Amino acid sequence: MAPLPRPHRPQTWTMDIGERIRRLFWLKAIGTTVFTWLFFIGYFHLLRNPAYPVAVMPLTALDHLIPFQPYALGAYLSLWFYVGIAPGLQLSFRELVVYGLWIGALCLTGLGLFYFWPTQIPPLAMDVSGYAGFAMLQGVDAAGNACPSMHVAVAIFTAIRLDHVLREARTPSYLRFANWIWFAAIAWSTLAVKQHVVLDALAGALLGMAFALPSLRWRPEGRSQVSTLVGADIIGHH
């Protein structure tokens, strides 16, 4: 029996990443935007209309040690660009849909937790509205919906899935390192701009990993998996 042809694989990692970006570009861009707005509709509804009494999250010793750092606002806001990178690099329509289902389940779980257990951070001991951007942030994203931190949950989900894509595309190790630095900056910023406390961030990280790690196992076969399977089939026929 004639050997099966190997699936096409770009010769370089830049060609691989370029192909991933081009495929279904507008569907990815529009889909990510619509998904984000739908999440915010639910998020802000629960923020302004809690169904149950709101619990105040306790401060830890680490919270008292972390000063307010207004320059971290840029990293905090960068999440909304960061979360679009991993879905933007999915290779096929099926991979994109399954990715959306996993992160959709994560967000619905977070909203469910906010519904049944609304929380907020303690009142700030200082007025931060005088700093650039913070008046708008406090007006839009109040102190509620604190635990788990969906900022951290979605960021670590993105970091894990993006790391997998970068490994599959055989990118240089510095890009994978930069990915984790970006995630760390986002996670730190949630504490530094006083939108969350340490327990919120830890709960968010656990929630994000609870969906990200299984999503690596139960997903469509990526390029490297297909190549491995086809290669093994060729060897078996010889």
mmCIF file of C-alpha atoms in Angstrom:
data_model
loop_
_atom_site.group_PDB
_atom_site.id
_atom_site.type_symbol
_atom_site.label_atom_id
_atom_site.label_comp_id
_atom_site.label_asym_id
_atom_site.label_seq_id
_atom_site.Cartn_x
_atom_site.Cartn_y
_atom_site.Cartn_z
ATOM 1 C CA MET A 1 0.000 0.000 0.000
ATOM 2 C CA ALA A 2 1.349 3.426 -0.968
ATOM 3 C CA PRO A 3 2.436 5.592 1.959
ATOM 4 C CA LEU A 4 0.114 8.388 2.989
ATOM 5 C CA PRO A 5 1.308 11.918 2.142
ATOM 6 C CA ARG A 6 2.508 13.985 5.044
ATOM 7 C CA PRO A 7 0.349 17.002 5.835
ATOM 8 C CA HIS A 8 1.763 20.332 4.712
ATOM 9 C CA ARG A 9 3.905 22.009 7.350
ATOM 10 C CA PRO A 10 5.524 25.426 6.844
ATOM 11 C CA GLN A 11 9.297 25.345 6.634
ATOM 12 C CA THR A 12 9.854 27.983 9.345
ATOM 13 C CA TRP A 13 8.093 29.038 12.509
ATOM 14 C CA THR A 14 7.422 32.500 11.070
ATOM 15 C CA MET A 15 5.619 30.928 8.120
ATOM 16 C CA ASP A 16 3.656 28.717 10.512
ATOM 17 C CA ILE A 17 2.564 31.669 12.670
ATOM 18 C CA GLY A 18 1.785 33.720 9.565
ATOM 19 C CA GLU A 19 -0.449 30.976 8.205
ATOM 20 C CA ARG A 20 -2.271 30.701 11.533
ATOM 21 C CA ILE A 21 -2.893 34.462 11.602
ATOM 22 C CA ARG A 22 -4.235 34.556 8.043
ATOM 23 C CA ARG A 23 -6.626 31.621 8.383
ATOM 24 C CA LEU A 24 -10.167 32.741 9.287
ATOM 25 C CA PHE A 25 -8.768 36.134 10.288
ATOM 26 C CA TRP A 26 -12.024 38.073 10.154
ATOM 27 C CA LEU A 27 -14.025 35.293 11.783
ATOM 28 C CA LYS A 28 -11.526 35.237 14.650
ATOM 29 C CA ALA A 29 -11.488 39.033 15.011
ATOM 30 C CA ILE A 30 -15.255 39.459 14.927
ATOM 31 C CA GLY A 31 -15.938 36.327 16.986
ATOM 32 C CA THR A 32 -13.535 37.352 19.749
ATOM 33 C CA THR A 33 -15.075 40.838 19.879
ATOM 34 C CA VAL A 34 -18.650 39.504 20.072
ATOM 35 C CA PHE A 35 -17.655 36.913 22.699
ATOM 36 C CA THR A 36 -16.024 39.618 24.851
ATOM 37 C CA TRP A 37 -19.079 41.882 24.681
ATOM 38 C CA LEU A 38 -21.425 39.036 25.591
ATOM 39 C CA PHE A 39 -19.262 38.274 28.623
ATOM 40 C CA PHE A 40 -19.299 41.917 29.677
ATOM 41 C CA ILE A 41 -23.077 42.094 29.417
ATOM 42 C CA GLY A 42 -23.384 39.283 31.960
ATOM 43 C CA TYR A 43 -20.492 40.579 34.055
ATOM 44 C CA PHE A 44 -21.844 44.111 34.437
ATOM 45 C CA HIS A 45 -25.399 42.914 35.040
ATOM 46 C CA LEU A 46 -24.222 40.824 37.989
ATOM 47 C CA LEU A 47 -21.922 43.625 39.130
ATOM 48 C CA ARG A 48 -24.777 46.098 39.397
ATOM 49 C CA ASN A 49 -27.524 43.669 40.383
ATOM 50 C CA PRO A 50 -26.144 41.086 42.840
ATOM 51 C CA ALA A 51 -28.673 38.364 43.589
ATOM 52 C CA TYR A 52 -27.413 37.745 47.130
ATOM 53 C CA PRO A 53 -25.649 39.727 49.888
ATOM 54 C CA VAL A 54 -22.135 40.700 48.837
ATOM 55 C CA ALA A 55 -19.251 39.259 50.873
ATOM 56 C CA VAL A 56 -16.113 41.351 51.407
ATOM 57 C CA MET A 57 -12.895 39.507 50.613
ATOM 58 C CA PRO A 58 -10.330 39.419 53.435
ATOM 59 C CA LEU A 59 -6.905 40.963 53.064
ATOM 60 C CA THR A 60 -3.785 38.859 53.537
ATOM 61 C CA ALA A 61 -0.383 39.976 54.787
ATOM 62 C CA LEU A 62 0.785 40.071 51.159
ATOM 63 C CA ASP A 63 -2.015 42.481 50.241
ATOM 64 C CA HIS A 64 -0.740 44.880 52.897
ATOM 65 C CA LEU A 65 2.785 44.626 51.492
ATOM 66 C CA ILE A 66 1.797 45.405 47.891
ATOM 67 C CA PRO A 67 1.627 49.184 47.365
ATOM 68 C CA PHE A 68 -0.689 50.889 44.908
ATOM 69 C CA GLN A 69 1.186 51.090 41.598
ATOM 70 C CA PRO A 70 -0.682 53.246 39.050
ATOM 71 C CA TYR A 71 1.813 52.458 36.258
ATOM 72 C CA ALA A 72 0.542 48.857 36.300
ATOM 73 C CA LEU A 73 -2.732 49.974 34.710
ATOM 74 C CA GLY A 74 -1.263 49.426 31.239
ATOM 75 C CA ALA A 75 -0.570 45.772 31.990
ATOM 76 C CA TYR A 76 -4.051 45.414 33.515
ATOM 77 C CA LEU A 77 -5.763 46.774 30.401
ATOM 78 C CA SER A 78 -3.513 44.782 28.048
ATOM 79 C CA LEU A 79 -5.518 41.654 28.893
ATOM 80 C CA TRP A 80 -8.114 42.607 26.283
ATOM 81 C CA PHE A 81 -5.476 42.399 23.552
ATOM 82 C CA TYR A 82 -3.723 39.382 25.067
ATOM 83 C CA VAL A 83 -6.838 37.191 25.171
ATOM 84 C CA GLY A 84 -7.270 37.513 21.402
ATOM 85 C CA ILE A 85 -3.851 36.092 20.533
ATOM 86 C CA ALA A 86 -4.452 32.408 21.319
ATOM 87 C CA PRO A 87 -7.765 32.093 19.439
ATOM 88 C CA GLY A 88 -6.210 34.147 16.642
ATOM 89 C CA LEU A 89 -3.543 31.445 16.192
ATOM 90 C CA GLN A 90 -5.887 28.447 16.033
ATOM 91 C CA LEU A 91 -5.271 26.554 12.807
ATOM 92 C CA SER A 92 -8.729 25.373 11.751
ATOM 93 C CA PHE A 93 -12.392 26.241 12.173
ATOM 94 C CA ARG A 94 -12.896 23.182 14.362
ATOM 95 C CA GLU A 95 -9.992 24.127 16.646
ATOM 96 C CA LEU A 96 -11.385 27.655 16.917
ATOM 97 C CA VAL A 97 -14.877 26.443 17.838
ATOM 98 C CA VAL A 98 -13.593 24.012 20.477
ATOM 99 C CA TYR A 99 -11.329 26.728 21.913
ATOM 100 C CA GLY A 100 -14.374 28.986 22.168
ATOM 101 C CA LEU A 101 -16.387 26.289 23.918
ATOM 102 C CA TRP A 102 -13.691 25.771 26.550
ATOM 103 C CA ILE A 103 -13.160 29.437 27.342
ATOM 104 C CA GLY A 104 -16.922 29.992 27.161
ATOM 105 C CA ALA A 105 -17.391 27.305 29.810
ATOM 106 C CA LEU A 106 -14.739 29.025 31.922
ATOM 107 C CA CYS A 107 -16.500 32.386 31.689
ATOM 108 C CA LEU A 108 -19.940 30.905 32.404
ATOM 109 C CA THR A 109 -18.522 29.179 35.479
ATOM 110 C CA GLY A 110 -17.055 32.457 36.686
ATOM 111 C CA LEU A 111 -20.358 34.269 36.155
ATOM 112 C CA GLY A 112 -22.151 31.459 37.982
ATOM 113 C CA LEU A 113 -19.835 31.923 40.952
ATOM 114 C CA PHE A 114 -20.509 35.659 40.921
ATOM 115 C CA TYR A 115 -24.258 34.971 40.902
ATOM 116 C CA PHE A 116 -24.329 32.522 43.783
ATOM 117 C CA TRP A 117 -21.473 34.098 45.776
ATOM 118 C CA PRO A 118 -21.103 37.820 45.004
ATOM 119 C CA THR A 119 -17.940 39.303 46.460
ATOM 120 C CA GLN A 120 -16.124 42.610 46.541
ATOM 121 C CA ILE A 121 -12.756 43.925 47.642
ATOM 122 C CA PRO A 122 -12.516 46.031 50.828
ATOM 123 C CA PRO A 123 -12.898 49.806 50.382
ATOM 124 C CA LEU A 124 -9.636 51.453 49.360
ATOM 125 C CA ALA A 125 -7.874 53.516 51.998
ATOM 126 C CA MET A 126 -6.898 56.100 49.356
ATOM 127 C CA ASP A 127 -8.544 57.994 46.511
ATOM 128 C CA VAL A 128 -7.092 56.756 43.219
ATOM 129 C CA SER A 129 -9.473 58.627 40.922
ATOM 130 C CA GLY A 130 -6.910 61.396 40.463
ATOM 131 C CA TYR A 131 -4.586 59.089 38.547
ATOM 132 C CA ALA A 132 -4.936 58.923 34.768
ATOM 133 C CA GLY A 133 -7.409 56.272 33.712
ATOM 134 C CA PHE A 134 -8.513 55.241 37.186
ATOM 135 C CA ALA A 135 -11.642 57.374 37.327
ATOM 136 C CA MET A 136 -12.869 55.614 34.195
ATOM 137 C CA LEU A 137 -11.806 52.197 35.531
ATOM 138 C CA GLN A 138 -13.653 52.675 38.810
ATOM 139 C CA GLY A 139 -16.710 53.967 37.003
ATOM 140 C CA VAL A 140 -16.842 50.935 34.720
ATOM 141 C CA ASP A 141 -15.383 48.121 36.825
ATOM 142 C CA ALA A 142 -16.457 48.622 40.416
ATOM 143 C CA ALA A 143 -15.161 46.680 43.418
ATOM 144 C CA GLY A 144 -17.589 43.765 42.965
ATOM 145 C CA ASN A 145 -17.245 40.431 41.137
ATOM 146 C CA ALA A 146 -13.963 40.040 42.958
ATOM 147 C CA CYS A 147 -13.437 36.326 43.575
ATOM 148 C CA PRO A 148 -12.361 34.542 41.503
ATOM 149 C CA SER A 149 -10.499 37.142 39.485
ATOM 150 C CA MET A 150 -11.677 36.572 35.917
ATOM 151 C CA HIS A 151 -8.777 38.766 34.801
ATOM 152 C CA VAL A 152 -6.359 36.143 36.135
ATOM 153 C CA ALA A 153 -8.521 33.166 35.126
ATOM 154 C CA VAL A 154 -8.768 34.196 31.475
ATOM 155 C CA ALA A 155 -5.122 35.310 31.407
ATOM 156 C CA ILE A 156 -3.763 31.955 32.632
ATOM 157 C CA PHE A 157 -6.084 30.066 30.269
ATOM 158 C CA THR A 158 -4.667 32.166 27.423
ATOM 159 C CA ALA A 159 -1.066 31.701 28.606
ATOM 160 C CA ILE A 160 -1.364 27.904 28.722
ATOM 161 C CA ARG A 161 -3.064 27.638 25.344
ATOM 162 C CA LEU A 162 -0.700 30.161 23.732
ATOM 163 C CA ASP A 163 2.322 28.301 25.079
ATOM 164 C CA HIS A 164 0.987 25.138 23.438
ATOM 165 C CA VAL A 165 0.578 26.893 20.074
ATOM 166 C CA LEU A 166 4.095 28.362 20.263
ATOM 167 C CA ARG A 167 5.548 24.929 21.001
ATOM 168 C CA GLU A 168 3.583 23.365 18.159
ATOM 169 C CA ALA A 169 4.809 26.066 15.767
ATOM 170 C CA ARG A 170 8.406 25.485 16.978
ATOM 171 C CA THR A 171 8.940 29.135 17.852
ATOM 172 C CA PRO A 172 12.088 30.289 19.683
ATOM 173 C CA SER A 173 12.035 29.814 23.437
ATOM 174 C CA TYR A 174 12.178 33.567 24.083
ATOM 175 C CA LEU A 175 8.655 33.944 22.673
ATOM 176 C CA ARG A 176 7.326 31.356 25.094
ATOM 177 C CA PHE A 177 9.177 33.120 27.912
ATOM 178 C CA ALA A 178 7.666 36.460 26.837
ATOM 179 C CA ASN A 179 4.223 34.878 26.904
ATOM 180 C CA TRP A 180 4.621 33.896 30.552
ATOM 181 C CA ILE A 181 6.109 37.294 31.447
ATOM 182 C CA TRP A 182 3.043 38.951 29.917
ATOM 183 C CA PHE A 183 0.733 36.707 31.925
ATOM 184 C CA ALA A 184 2.689 37.439 35.134
ATOM 185 C CA ALA A 185 2.446 41.185 34.470
ATOM 186 C CA ILE A 186 -1.333 40.953 34.039
ATOM 187 C CA ALA A 187 -1.754 38.841 37.178
ATOM 188 C CA TRP A 188 0.452 41.205 39.198
ATOM 189 C CA SER A 189 -1.385 44.249 37.880
ATOM 190 C CA THR A 190 -4.691 43.041 39.331
ATOM 191 C CA LEU A 191 -3.112 43.402 42.784
ATOM 192 C CA ALA A 192 -1.016 46.476 42.023
ATOM 193 C CA VAL A 193 -3.945 48.587 40.789
ATOM 194 C CA LYS A 194 -6.053 47.324 43.723
ATOM 195 C CA GLN A 195 -8.808 45.758 41.631
ATOM 196 C CA HIS A 196 -8.319 42.415 43.378
ATOM 197 C CA VAL A 197 -6.791 40.899 46.485
ATOM 198 C CA VAL A 198 -4.442 37.928 46.664
ATOM 199 C CA LEU A 199 -7.188 35.383 47.336
ATOM 200 C CA ASP A 200 -9.058 36.590 44.239
ATOM 201 C CA ALA A 201 -5.976 36.097 42.083
ATOM 202 C CA LEU A 202 -5.243 32.629 43.472
ATOM 203 C CA ALA A 203 -8.843 31.526 42.950
ATOM 204 C CA GLY A 204 -8.746 32.919 39.415
ATOM 205 C CA ALA A 205 -5.544 31.022 38.608
ATOM 206 C CA LEU A 206 -7.042 27.755 39.859
ATOM 207 C CA LEU A 207 -10.236 28.327 37.879
ATOM 208 C CA GLY A 208 -8.324 29.111 34.697
ATOM 209 C CA MET A 209 -6.106 26.034 35.005
ATOM 210 C CA ALA A 210 -9.139 23.839 35.735
ATOM 211 C CA PHE A 211 -10.309 24.546 32.181
ATOM 212 C CA ALA A 212 -7.030 25.176 30.331
ATOM 213 C CA LEU A 213 -5.304 21.899 31.223
ATOM 214 C CA PRO A 214 -8.200 19.594 30.209
ATOM 215 C CA SER A 215 -8.662 21.662 27.041
ATOM 216 C CA LEU A 216 -5.195 20.577 25.890
ATOM 217 C CA ARG A 217 -6.290 16.945 26.087
ATOM 218 C CA TRP A 218 -9.811 17.185 24.699
ATOM 219 C CA ARG A 219 -9.413 19.213 21.531
ATOM 220 C CA PRO A 220 -9.007 18.622 17.770
ATOM 221 C CA GLU A 221 -5.658 17.262 16.610
ATOM 222 C CA GLY A 222 -3.148 19.993 15.939
ATOM 223 C CA ARG A 223 -0.518 20.070 13.220
ATOM 224 C CA SER A 224 2.175 18.273 15.236
ATOM 225 C CA GLN A 225 -0.226 15.527 16.339
ATOM 226 C CA VAL A 226 -1.366 14.879 12.773
ATOM 227 C CA SER A 227 2.215 14.735 11.553
ATOM 228 C CA THR A 228 3.123 12.242 14.266
ATOM 229 C CA LEU A 229 0.145 10.020 13.536
ATOM 230 C CA VAL A 230 0.737 10.044 9.772
ATOM 231 C CA GLY A 231 4.437 9.368 10.253
ATOM 232 C CA ALA A 232 3.661 6.397 12.509
ATOM 233 C CA ASP A 233 1.186 5.083 9.947
ATOM 234 C CA ILE A 234 3.795 5.282 7.191
ATOM 235 C CA ILE A 235 6.317 3.374 9.296
ATOM 236 C CA GLY A 236 3.679 0.758 10.122
ATOM 237 C CA HIS A 237 2.962 0.152 6.428
ATOM 238 C CA HIS A 238 6.657 -0.406 5.772
#
